[in-house]
Every structure is written in structure tokens, then in C-alpha cells.
CSV table of C-alpha atoms in Angstrom, one decimal:
chain,number,residue,atom,x,y,z
A,29,UNK,CA,-106.8,-44.9,101.9
A,30,UNK,CA,-106.5,-41.6,100.2
A,31,UNK,CA,-106.4,-38.6,102.5
A,32,UNK,CA,-109.2,-36.9,100.6
A,33,UNK,CA,-111.4,-40.0,101.0
A,34,UNK,CA,-111.0,-39.8,104.8
A,35,UNK,CA,-112.1,-36.2,104.9
A,36,UNK,CA,-115.0,-36.8,102.5
A,37,UNK,CA,-116.3,-39.6,104.6
A,38,UNK,CA,-115.9,-37.4,107.7
A,39,UNK,CA,-117.9,-34.7,105.9
A,40,UNK,CA,-120.6,-37.2,105.1
A,41,UNK,CA,-120.8,-38.3,108.7
A,42,UNK,CA,-121.0,-34.6,109.8
A,43,UNK,CA,-123.8,-34.0,107.3
A,44,UNK,CA,-126.0,-36.8,108.7
A,45,UNK,CA,-125.2,-35.9,112.3
A,46,UNK,CA,-126.2,-32.3,111.7
A,47,UNK,CA,-129.3,-33.3,109.8
A,48,UNK,CA,-130.6,-35.6,112.4
A,49,UNK,CA,-129.8,-33.0,115.1
A,50,UNK,CA,-131.7,-30.4,113.1
A,51,UNK,CA,-134.8,-32.5,113.1
A,52,UNK,CA,-134.6,-33.9,116.7
A,53,UNK,CA,-134.0,-30.6,118.6
A,54,UNK,CA,-136.6,-28.0,119.6
A,55,UNK,CA,-134.4,-25.3,121.0
A,56,UNK,CA,-133.6,-22.6,118.4
A,57,UNK,CA,-130.0,-22.2,119.3
A,58,UNK,CA,-129.5,-26.0,119.0
A,59,UNK,CA,-131.1,-25.9,115.6
A,60,UNK,CA,-128.9,-23.1,114.4
A,61,UNK,CA,-125.9,-25.1,115.6
A,62,UNK,CA,-127.2,-28.2,113.8
A,63,UNK,CA,-127.7,-26.4,110.6
A,64,UNK,CA,-124.2,-25.0,110.8
A,65,UNK,CA,-122.8,-28.5,111.3
A,66,UNK,CA,-124.8,-29.8,108.3
A,67,UNK,CA,-123.3,-27.0,106.2
A,68,UNK,CA,-119.8,-27.8,107.5
A,69,UNK,CA,-120.2,-31.4,106.4
A,70,UNK,CA,-121.2,-30.3,102.8
A,71,UNK,CA,-118.3,-27.9,102.6
A,72,UNK,CA,-115.9,-30.5,103.9
A,73,UNK,CA,-117.0,-33.0,101.2
A,74,UNK,CA,-116.6,-30.3,98.5
A,75,UNK,CA,-113.1,-29.4,99.6
A,76,UNK,CA,-112.1,-33.0,99.9
A,77,UNK,CA,-113.3,-33.7,96.4
A,78,UNK,CA,-111.2,-30.7,95.2
A,79,UNK,CA,-108.1,-32.5,96.5
A,80,UNK,CA,-108.5,-35.4,94.1
A,81,UNK,CA,-106.0,-33.9,91.6
A,82,UNK,CA,-103.2,-36.4,90.7
A,83,UNK,CA,-100.5,-33.9,91.3
A,84,UNK,CA,-100.0,-30.2,92.0
A,85,UNK,CA,-102.3,-27.8,93.9
A,86,UNK,CA,-105.9,-28.6,94.5
A,87,UNK,CA,-108.8,-27.4,92.2
A,88,UNK,CA,-109.4,-23.7,93.2
A,89,UNK,CA,-113.0,-23.5,92.0
A,90,UNK,CA,-114.5,-25.5,94.8
A,91,UNK,CA,-112.3,-23.5,97.2
A,92,UNK,CA,-113.9,-20.3,96.0
A,93,UNK,CA,-117.3,-21.8,96.3
A,94,UNK,CA,-116.7,-22.9,99.8
A,95,UNK,CA,-115.3,-19.5,100.8
A,96,UNK,CA,-118.6,-18.0,99.6
A,97,UNK,CA,-120.5,-20.8,101.4
A,98,UNK,CA,-118.9,-20.0,104.7
A,99,UNK,CA,-119.7,-16.4,104.5
A,100,UNK,CA,-123.3,-17.1,103.5
A,101,UNK,CA,-123.7,-19.5,106.3
A,102,UNK,CA,-122.4,-16.9,108.8
A,103,UNK,CA,-125.0,-14.4,107.5
A,104,UNK,CA,-127.8,-17.0,107.8
A,105,UNK,CA,-126.6,-17.8,111.3
A,106,UNK,CA,-126.7,-14.1,112.2
A,107,UNK,CA,-130.2,-13.7,110.8
A,108,UNK,CA,-131.3,-16.8,112.7
A,109,UNK,CA,-129.8,-15.5,115.9
A,110,UNK,CA,-131.5,-12.2,115.4
A,111,UNK,CA,-134.9,-14.0,115.0
A,112,UNK,CA,-134.1,-16.1,118.1
A,113,UNK,CA,-133.4,-12.9,120.1
A,114,UNK,CA,-136.7,-11.4,118.9
A,115,UNK,CA,-138.5,-14.5,119.9
A,116,UNK,CA,-136.9,-14.4,123.4
A,117,UNK,CA,-138.0,-10.8,123.8
A,118,UNK,CA,-141.5,-11.5,122.7
A,119,UNK,CA,-141.7,-14.5,125.0
A,120,UNK,CA,-140.4,-12.4,127.9
A,121,UNK,CA,-143.0,-9.8,127.2
A,122,UNK,CA,-145.7,-12.5,127.0
A,123,UNK,CA,-144.8,-14.0,130.4
A,124,UNK,CA,-144.8,-10.6,132.0
A,125,UNK,CA,-148.1,-9.3,130.6
A,126,UNK,CA,-150.5,-11.8,132.5
A,127,UNK,CA,-149.8,-9.8,135.7
A,128,UNK,CA,-152.2,-7.2,134.2
A,129,UNK,CA,-155.7,-8.0,133.1
A,130,UNK,CA,-155.1,-8.7,129.4
A,131,UNK,CA,-158.6,-7.4,128.3
A,132,UNK,CA,-158.7,-4.2,130.4
A,133,UNK,CA,-155.5,-2.6,128.9
A,134,UNK,CA,-155.4,-4.1,125.5
A,135,UNK,CA,-153.6,-1.1,124.1
A,136,UNK,CA,-150.6,-1.8,126.3
A,137,UNK,CA,-148.9,0.4,128.9
B,8,UNK,CA,-97.8,-40.1,110.6
B,9,UNK,CA,-99.8,-37.8,108.3
B,10,UNK,CA,-102.4,-40.6,107.8
B,11,UNK,CA,-102.7,-40.8,111.6
B,12,UNK,CA,-103.3,-37.1,111.9
B,13,UNK,CA,-105.8,-37.1,109.1
B,14,UNK,CA,-107.6,-40.1,110.6
B,15,UNK,CA,-107.8,-38.6,114.0
B,16,UNK,CA,-109.1,-35.3,112.7
B,17,UNK,CA,-111.6,-37.0,110.5
B,18,UNK,CA,-112.9,-39.0,113.4
B,19,UNK,CA,-112.9,-36.1,115.9
B,20,UNK,CA,-115.0,-33.8,113.7
B,21,UNK,CA,-118.2,-35.9,113.6
B,22,UNK,CA,-117.6,-36.9,117.3
B,23,UNK,CA,-117.4,-33.3,118.3
B,24,UNK,CA,-120.5,-32.4,116.2
B,25,UNK,CA,-122.4,-35.2,118.0
B,26,UNK,CA,-121.3,-33.9,121.3
B,27,UNK,CA,-122.4,-30.4,120.4
B,28,UNK,CA,-125.9,-31.6,119.7
B,29,UNK,CA,-125.9,-34.1,122.5
B,30,UNK,CA,-124.8,-31.9,125.4
B,31,UNK,CA,-127.6,-30.5,127.6
B,32,UNK,CA,-126.0,-27.2,128.5
B,33,UNK,CA,-126.3,-24.6,125.7
B,34,UNK,CA,-123.2,-22.7,126.7
B,35,UNK,CA,-121.2,-26.0,126.6
B,36,UNK,CA,-122.6,-26.7,123.2
B,37,UNK,CA,-121.5,-23.3,121.9
B,38,UNK,CA,-118.0,-23.8,123.3
B,39,UNK,CA,-117.8,-27.3,121.8
B,40,UNK,CA,-119.0,-25.8,118.5
B,41,UNK,CA,-116.1,-23.3,118.6
B,42,UNK,CA,-113.7,-26.2,119.2
B,43,UNK,CA,-115.3,-28.0,116.3
B,44,UNK,CA,-114.8,-25.0,114.1
B,45,UNK,CA,-111.1,-24.7,115.0
B,46,UNK,CA,-110.6,-28.4,114.3
B,47,UNK,CA,-112.3,-28.1,110.9
B,48,UNK,CA,-110.0,-25.1,110.2
B,49,UNK,CA,-107.1,-27.5,110.8
B,50,UNK,CA,-108.7,-30.0,108.5
B,51,UNK,CA,-109.0,-27.4,105.8
B,52,UNK,CA,-105.3,-26.6,106.2
B,53,UNK,CA,-104.6,-30.3,105.8
B,54,UNK,CA,-106.6,-30.3,102.6
B,55,UNK,CA,-104.4,-27.6,101.2
B,56,UNK,CA,-107.0,-24.9,101.4
B,57,UNK,CA,-105.3,-22.2,103.5
B,58,UNK,CA,-107.8,-19.5,102.3
B,59,UNK,CA,-110.7,-21.5,103.7
B,60,UNK,CA,-108.9,-22.3,106.9
B,61,UNK,CA,-108.3,-18.5,107.5
B,62,UNK,CA,-112.0,-17.7,106.8
B,63,UNK,CA,-113.2,-20.5,108.9
B,64,UNK,CA,-111.0,-19.6,111.9
B,65,UNK,CA,-112.0,-15.9,111.6
B,66,UNK,CA,-115.6,-15.9,110.5
B,67,UNK,CA,-117.0,-19.4,110.8
B,68,UNK,CA,-115.6,-19.9,114.3
B,69,UNK,CA,-114.6,-16.6,115.8
B,70,UNK,CA,-117.5,-14.4,114.8
B,71,UNK,CA,-120.1,-17.1,114.8
B,72,UNK,CA,-119.0,-18.3,118.2
B,73,UNK,CA,-119.1,-14.8,119.6
B,74,UNK,CA,-122.5,-14.2,118.1
B,75,UNK,CA,-123.9,-17.5,119.5
B,76,UNK,CA,-122.4,-16.8,123.0
B,77,UNK,CA,-123.9,-13.4,122.8
B,78,UNK,CA,-127.3,-14.8,122.0
B,79,UNK,CA,-127.2,-17.2,124.9
B,80,UNK,CA,-127.1,-14.2,127.2
B,81,UNK,CA,-130.3,-13.1,125.7
B,82,UNK,CA,-132.2,-16.3,125.4
B,83,UNK,CA,-131.4,-17.7,128.8
B,84,UNK,CA,-134.8,-16.5,130.1
B,85,UNK,CA,-136.4,-19.4,128.4
B,86,UNK,CA,-135.6,-22.6,130.3
B,87,UNK,CA,-132.9,-24.1,128.0
B,88,UNK,CA,-131.9,-27.2,129.8
B,89,UNK,CA,-135.2,-29.0,129.5
B,90,UNK,CA,-135.9,-28.1,125.9
B,91,UNK,CA,-132.3,-28.2,124.6
B,92,UNK,CA,-132.3,-32.0,125.2
B,93,UNK,CA,-133.2,-33.9,122.1
B,94,UNK,CA,-136.4,-35.9,122.2
B,95,UNK,CA,-135.3,-39.5,122.3
B,96,UNK,CA,-136.2,-41.1,119.0
B,97,UNK,CA,-134.8,-44.5,118.3
B,98,UNK,CA,-135.3,-44.1,114.6
B,99,UNK,CA,-133.2,-41.0,114.5
B,100,UNK,CA,-130.0,-43.0,115.0
B,101,UNK,CA,-131.2,-45.5,112.4
B,102,UNK,CA,-131.9,-42.8,109.9
B,103,UNK,CA,-128.5,-41.2,110.6
B,104,UNK,CA,-126.7,-44.5,109.9
B,105,UNK,CA,-128.7,-45.2,106.7
B,106,UNK,CA,-128.0,-41.7,105.4
B,107,UNK,CA,-124.3,-42.0,106.3
B,108,UNK,CA,-124.0,-45.3,104.5
B,109,UNK,CA,-125.9,-44.1,101.4
B,110,UNK,CA,-123.8,-40.9,101.1
B,111,UNK,CA,-120.6,-42.7,102.0
B,112,UNK,CA,-121.3,-45.2,99.2
B,113,UNK,CA,-121.8,-42.3,96.8
B,114,UNK,CA,-118.5,-40.8,97.8
B,115,UNK,CA,-116.7,-44.1,97.5
B,116,UNK,CA,-118.1,-44.6,94.0
B,117,UNK,CA,-116.5,-41.4,92.8
B,118,UNK,CA,-113.3,-41.7,90.6
B,119,UNK,CA,-110.2,-41.3,92.7
B,120,UNK,CA,-108.4,-39.0,90.2
B,121,UNK,CA,-110.1,-35.9,88.8
B,122,UNK,CA,-108.2,-32.8,87.8
B,123,UNK,CA,-111.4,-30.7,88.1
B,124,UNK,CA,-111.1,-27.2,86.7
B,125,UNK,CA,-107.6,-26.6,88.0
B,126,UNK,CA,-106.0,-26.9,84.6
B,127,UNK,CA,-108.5,-24.4,83.0
B,128,UNK,CA,-107.9,-21.9,85.8
B,129,UNK,CA,-104.2,-22.2,85.5
B,130,UNK,CA,-104.3,-21.7,81.7
B,131,UNK,CA,-106.3,-18.5,82.0
B,132,UNK,CA,-104.7,-17.2,85.2
B,133,UNK,CA,-102.4,-14.8,83.3
B,134,UNK,CA,-105.4,-12.9,82.0
B,135,UNK,CA,-107.2,-12.6,85.3
B,136,UNK,CA,-104.9,-9.9,86.7
B,137,UNK,CA,-104.0,-11.8,89.9
B,138,UNK,CA,-101.6,-14.6,90.6
B,139,UNK,CA,-103.5,-16.5,93.3
B,140,UNK,CA,-105.9,-19.0,91.7
B,141,UNK,CA,-108.6,-18.7,94.4
B,142,UNK,CA,-108.7,-14.9,94.2
B,143,UNK,CA,-108.8,-15.2,90.4
B,144,UNK,CA,-111.8,-17.5,90.6
B,145,UNK,CA,-113.6,-15.4,93.3
B,146,UNK,CA,-113.2,-12.0,91.7
B,147,UNK,CA,-112.7,-12.6,88.0
B,148,UNK,CA,-113.9,-16.0,86.7
B,149,UNK,CA,-116.8,-16.4,89.0
B,150,UNK,CA,-117.4,-12.7,89.9
B,151,UNK,CA,-121.2,-13.4,90.0
B,152,UNK,CA,-120.8,-15.5,93.1
B,153,UNK,CA,-119.0,-12.8,95.0
B,154,UNK,CA,-121.3,-10.1,93.8
B,155,UNK,CA,-124.4,-12.0,94.9
B,156,UNK,CA,-122.7,-13.0,98.1
B,157,UNK,CA,-122.3,-9.4,99.0
B,158,UNK,CA,-126.0,-8.9,98.3
B,159,UNK,CA,-126.8,-11.8,100.6
B,160,UNK,CA,-124.6,-10.3,103.4
B,161,UNK,CA,-126.3,-6.9,103.0
B,162,UNK,CA,-129.8,-8.5,103.0
B,163,UNK,CA,-128.9,-10.5,106.1
B,164,UNK,CA,-127.7,-7.4,107.9
B,165,UNK,CA,-130.8,-5.5,107.0
B,166,UNK,CA,-133.0,-8.4,108.1
B,167,UNK,CA,-131.2,-8.8,111.4
B,168,UNK,CA,-131.6,-5.1,112.1
B,169,UNK,CA,-135.2,-5.1,110.9
B,170,UNK,CA,-136.4,-7.7,113.5
B,171,UNK,CA,-134.4,-6.0,116.3
B,172,UNK,CA,-134.7,-2.3,115.4
B,173,UNK,CA,-133.7,-1.0,118.8
B,174,UNK,CA,-129.9,-1.0,119.1
B,175,UNK,CA,-129.0,-1.5,122.7
B,176,UNK,CA,-127.0,1.0,124.6
B,177,UNK,CA,-123.7,-0.2,125.9
B,178,UNK,CA,-123.6,-0.5,129.6
B,179,UNK,CA,-120.8,1.4,131.3
B,180,UNK,CA,-119.6,-1.5,133.5
B,181,UNK,CA,-117.2,-2.9,131.0
B,182,UNK,CA,-115.6,0.4,130.3
B,183,UNK,CA,-114.3,0.5,133.8
B,184,UNK,CA,-112.4,-2.7,133.4
B,185,UNK,CA,-108.8,-1.6,132.8
B,186,UNK,CA,-107.6,-4.9,131.5
B,187,UNK,CA,-110.0,-5.2,128.4
B,188,UNK,CA,-109.4,-1.6,127.5
B,189,UNK,CA,-105.6,-2.0,127.6
B,190,UNK,CA,-105.9,-5.2,125.6
B,191,UNK,CA,-108.0,-3.5,122.9
B,192,UNK,CA,-105.5,-0.6,122.7
B,193,UNK,CA,-102.6,-3.0,122.2
B,194,UNK,CA,-104.6,-5.1,119.7
B,195,UNK,CA,-105.8,-2.3,117.4
B,196,UNK,CA,-102.6,-1.6,115.5
B,197,UNK,CA,-101.9,-5.2,115.0
B,198,UNK,CA,-105.4,-5.8,113.7
B,199,UNK,CA,-105.2,-3.0,111.2
B,200,UNK,CA,-101.8,-4.2,110.0
B,201,UNK,CA,-103.0,-7.8,109.6
B,202,UNK,CA,-106.1,-6.7,107.8
B,203,UNK,CA,-104.2,-4.5,105.4
B,204,UNK,CA,-101.7,-7.3,104.8
B,205,UNK,CA,-104.4,-9.8,104.0
B,206,UNK,CA,-106.0,-7.6,101.4
B,207,UNK,CA,-102.7,-7.0,99.8
B,208,UNK,CA,-101.5,-10.6,99.9
B,209,UNK,CA,-104.8,-11.8,98.3
B,210,UNK,CA,-103.3,-10.9,94.9
B,211,UNK,CA,-100.7,-13.7,95.1
B,212,UNK,CA,-101.4,-15.8,98.1
B,213,UNK,CA,-104.0,-17.0,100.6
B,214,UNK,CA,-105.9,-13.9,101.8
B,215,UNK,CA,-108.4,-11.4,100.5
B,216,UNK,CA,-111.3,-9.2,101.3
B,217,UNK,CA,-113.2,-11.8,103.4
B,218,UNK,CA,-110.4,-12.6,105.7
B,219,UNK,CA,-109.4,-8.9,106.1
B,220,UNK,CA,-113.0,-7.9,106.7
B,221,UNK,CA,-113.5,-10.6,109.3
B,222,UNK,CA,-110.3,-9.4,111.2
B,223,UNK,CA,-111.5,-5.8,111.2
B,224,UNK,CA,-115.0,-6.9,112.3
B,225,UNK,CA,-113.4,-9.0,115.1
B,226,UNK,CA,-111.6,-5.9,116.3
B,227,UNK,CA,-114.9,-4.0,116.1
B,228,UNK,CA,-116.7,-6.6,118.1
B,229,UNK,CA,-114.1,-6.4,120.9
B,230,UNK,CA,-114.5,-2.6,120.8
B,231,UNK,CA,-118.3,-3.0,121.2
B,232,UNK,CA,-118.0,-5.5,124.0
B,233,UNK,CA,-115.5,-3.4,125.9
B,234,UNK,CA,-117.8,-0.3,125.3
B,235,UNK,CA,-115.0,1.5,123.4
B,236,UNK,CA,-117.5,2.0,120.6
B,237,UNK,CA,-121.3,2.1,120.4
B,238,UNK,CA,-123.1,-0.3,118.1
B,239,UNK,CA,-123.2,1.1,114.6
B,240,UNK,CA,-126.6,2.5,113.8
B,241,UNK,CA,-128.4,2.0,110.6
B,242,UNK,CA,-129.5,5.7,110.7
B,243,UNK,CA,-126.0,7.0,110.6
B,244,UNK,CA,-124.9,8.2,107.1
B,245,UNK,CA,-121.4,6.9,107.6
B,246,UNK,CA,-122.6,3.4,108.4
B,247,UNK,CA,-124.8,3.5,105.3
B,248,UNK,CA,-121.9,4.5,103.1
B,249,UNK,CA,-119.7,1.8,104.6
B,250,UNK,CA,-122.4,-0.7,103.9
B,251,UNK,CA,-122.9,0.4,100.3
B,252,UNK,CA,-119.3,1.2,99.1
B,253,UNK,CA,-118.5,-2.5,98.3
B,254,UNK,CA,-121.7,-3.4,96.5
B,255,UNK,CA,-122.0,-0.1,94.6
B,256,UNK,CA,-118.3,-0.1,93.5
B,257,UNK,CA,-118.5,-3.8,92.5
B,258,UNK,CA,-121.7,-3.2,90.5
B,259,UNK,CA,-120.2,-0.2,88.8
B,260,UNK,CA,-117.1,-2.2,87.8
B,261,UNK,CA,-119.3,-5.1,86.7
B,262,UNK,CA,-121.6,-2.9,84.6
B,263,UNK,CA,-118.9,-0.7,83.0
B,264,UNK,CA,-117.8,-3.2,80.3
B,265,UNK,CA,-121.4,-3.2,79.0
B,266,UNK,CA,-121.0,0.4,77.8
B,267,UNK,CA,-117.8,-0.5,75.8
B,268,UNK,CA,-119.2,-3.5,74.0
B,269,UNK,CA,-118.1,-6.1,76.6
B,270,UNK,CA,-120.1,-8.4,78.8
B,271,UNK,CA,-121.1,-8.1,82.4
B,272,UNK,CA,-118.2,-8.6,84.8
B,273,UNK,CA,-115.7,-8.8,81.9
B,274,UNK,CA,-112.7,-6.8,83.2
B,275,UNK,CA,-110.3,-5.4,80.6
B,276,UNK,CA,-107.1,-7.4,80.8
B,277,UNK,CA,-104.8,-4.4,81.2
B,278,UNK,CA,-106.6,-3.0,84.3
B,279,UNK,CA,-107.9,-6.3,85.8
B,280,UNK,CA,-105.4,-6.4,88.6
B,281,UNK,CA,-106.0,-2.8,89.7
B,282,UNK,CA,-109.8,-3.1,89.4
B,283,UNK,CA,-109.7,-6.3,91.5
B,284,UNK,CA,-107.6,-4.6,94.1
B,285,UNK,CA,-109.9,-1.6,94.4
B,286,UNK,CA,-113.0,-3.8,94.5
B,287,UNK,CA,-111.4,-5.9,97.3
B,288,UNK,CA,-110.6,-2.8,99.3
B,289,UNK,CA,-114.2,-1.6,99.1
B,290,UNK,CA,-115.5,-5.1,99.8
B,291,UNK,CA,-113.3,-5.3,102.9
B,292,UNK,CA,-115.0,-2.2,104.3
B,293,UNK,CA,-118.4,-3.5,103.6
B,294,UNK,CA,-117.8,-6.9,104.9
B,295,UNK,CA,-116.3,-5.6,108.1
B,296,UNK,CA,-119.3,-3.3,108.6
B,297,UNK,CA,-121.9,-6.0,107.8
B,298,UNK,CA,-120.3,-8.4,110.2
B,299,UNK,CA,-120.3,-5.7,112.8
B,300,UNK,CA,-124.0,-4.9,112.2
B,301,UNK,CA,-124.8,-8.5,113.2
B,302,UNK,CA,-123.8,-7.6,116.8
B,303,UNK,CA,-126.7,-6.1,118.7
B,304,UNK,CA,-124.6,-4.5,121.3
B,305,UNK,CA,-124.2,-5.4,124.9
B,306,UNK,CA,-127.0,-6.9,126.8
B,307,UNK,CA,-129.2,-4.4,128.6
B,308,UNK,CA,-129.3,-4.6,132.4
B,309,UNK,CA,-131.9,-7.0,133.7
B,310,UNK,CA,-134.0,-4.3,135.1
B,311,UNK,CA,-134.5,-3.0,131.6
B,312,UNK,CA,-136.8,-5.8,130.9
B,313,UNK,CA,-139.2,-4.4,133.4
B,314,UNK,CA,-140.3,-1.9,130.8
B,315,UNK,CA,-142.7,-4.5,129.4
B,316,UNK,CA,-144.7,-4.3,132.6
């Protein structure tokens, strides 16, 4: 079996594990992790396919695409994490507020 | 022997991914995810993609892992252990198997030999101004990608700051810890040296702006977490300039040929090497700053949350 094929199949397995995880989890952080894993699977397939050259160094174009992809996935993770933090803060505020009468001080403290 | 290593690695990656999603504790999941990232960096090294291995180890695993760990300290107020568990669905495993088989069949159906675009890149590499093919593709042949990527990074940083506008003050507890401070002091020169080397080496070997920026940002994150440095503020003029240097310079270099009858992103052959180096330097600064902006600073003390009352 060619080495690239092993990694390409591994990437396929990663993609489906990540995708199923993405749909079956409810927690935000788990979903972010799952989407990262899905992305890793796609990138792994891409790099493995770049390795199919008969001889010499692998195809540099997919490598450049994957470099871009990793950086973009990091920025999407960072944005997701920022949204998760915002949600956590809003939830924390929502759980604290019922100690007051919500109607009497609607304008907040 | 090589086949055994490849086989083990290829088996371990999906297994670790499954464990990441399966485990009930969130912090354990993040730690497993970091391990997964490091193993995939090894896989990329095995696939003869050292550039990607470097970026994966520094950005994909290092910074993402730190960011996720950091988030856990924020989101732990919500009960994670109950909701982190996947709802048990029998069809999920079935769907996963079917999807794997379908995609695996598609991969197996591909021709085993394909030169790709490697020959074309090699033929034109002399004109690109750099010797390393990946850098040539990133900054010359497919400059659009990198230009838009910087825009994506910038938008993500702005978005992350927009939803959490208040930057948190660093607590003074960590500053008293002598060990982390000493570690940071020892680390800084090495970090700067490695980052400078990576920008320089990108011309003829694996390295470049992304790797160097990630290394610098990693140092910055340690500085923030050990309270050596406050979180960079969007209102600061210096931060804004650092964020804009890369994109503005790159846009300038990209647009300049339009005035002399050329096309967008068409570097003159004589100056291509110099221009690419300057753009990479500027991009390093911007990438480091953007990655640093993703960090919201240390967690405020627990009493701070009482302000909502």
C-alpha cells in the first residue's frame, strides 16, 4: 500500500469522525473541537494527494493551500471561542439576574 | 519499518479524534486535541511537508490549544460534564461508517501517480524571486490566497474583539511567581532569534511569515499569561499600525504593477525577491499581532462576576 494512500484514508476517517461529532454534540467547545478535526481530515487528504508524484519533492501547490487553510481554521476557532466566551458571560448574567425582580429594575443596576 | 510508522500514525489520528469527541471531561478533550495536533504534525513531516508541520505545531496546536484551554477557564460556569456528552444516537455510527466508506472509495479510485502542478512550479521558480517552492506559490504564484488570508485574519481579530470589547485586566498573582518570569526572560531572545531565522529561511527552505508570526505570538501569549505585558488594546495606535502594516504593504505591492501596465500581484522579476522579503517581514508583524489579539487576557477573579448583580 502506498504511504500516501494510508494517510489519505486516515484523513477520510478523521473527516467523518469530526463531522459526526459536530452534529452529535451540544456543547460549544466540543463543537469547535469537532470542526477543527473535520478540517484536519480535509487537509490531511489534500497533503496526502500532493504526495502522489512518481519521484522528487511533492506538489507544492496543495501545501501552500493547506498552510492557508490551517491559519484560516485557527482564526475561525478564535472567533468561535470568542463567541463562546460571550455566551458564557451572558448566561452567567442571566443566572444572576433572577435574584432581583426582573420587572421592577428593567433598566439594570 | 517506515510502513509500520505510517500505519500506526494513520490509525492513531482517527482514534485520538474519536477520543477527543468521546471523552466527557472538557479539559481532557482539549489535552487530547493538543496531542492529536502534535501527532498530525508528525504525519505532515512524514508526508514531506515540513512547512505545514511547523505551522501545525506552532499555530494549529500550540496557539489553538492555549486558546481552548483558556476558554475552558471561562466557560466552566456552565455545567460541562452533562452537556459535553454526546447524545447517544445509533444512526450516528452508521452514518459515520457509510461516509467513511464512500469517501474512502473515492480516494481509492484516484490514480496512484499524478505529478500535480509541481513541474509547472519548478519550471517558473526562477522567475518567482525565491528558491523554496512553497514560498513561491504562497507569495508569488498564488498571492491572492495570502492576501485574502490576511484579510480573514484581520476580520476574525476584529470580530473576536467586537463580541468581547472589554479587555480584561491582568491579575497580579502570576507576576509574583518567580519561575514563570525567569522562564520568560530566558525564552525571549531565543524566540526572537528563531522568528527572525524563520522569516529569512523562508526564501530557500521551510519557513516564512506564518511560522515566524506564530512563534512571536506564542512568546506574546506567555508574556500575557505571566502578566509581563497587558493585553494589546484595539484603541492603541501602535497596535493598529501593527495590525495594518502587513495588509497595507501587501496591497500596495499588489496594486503597484497596475500603474506600470502590469497586472495585479505581478511582481517585476528583478525585484521579486526583495519585495517578497519585505512583504513577509510586514506580514510577520501583523500575523503575530492578530494571533495575540485573539487572547482576551487572564481571567478576572471570580468576585468580578458579581458586578452583574
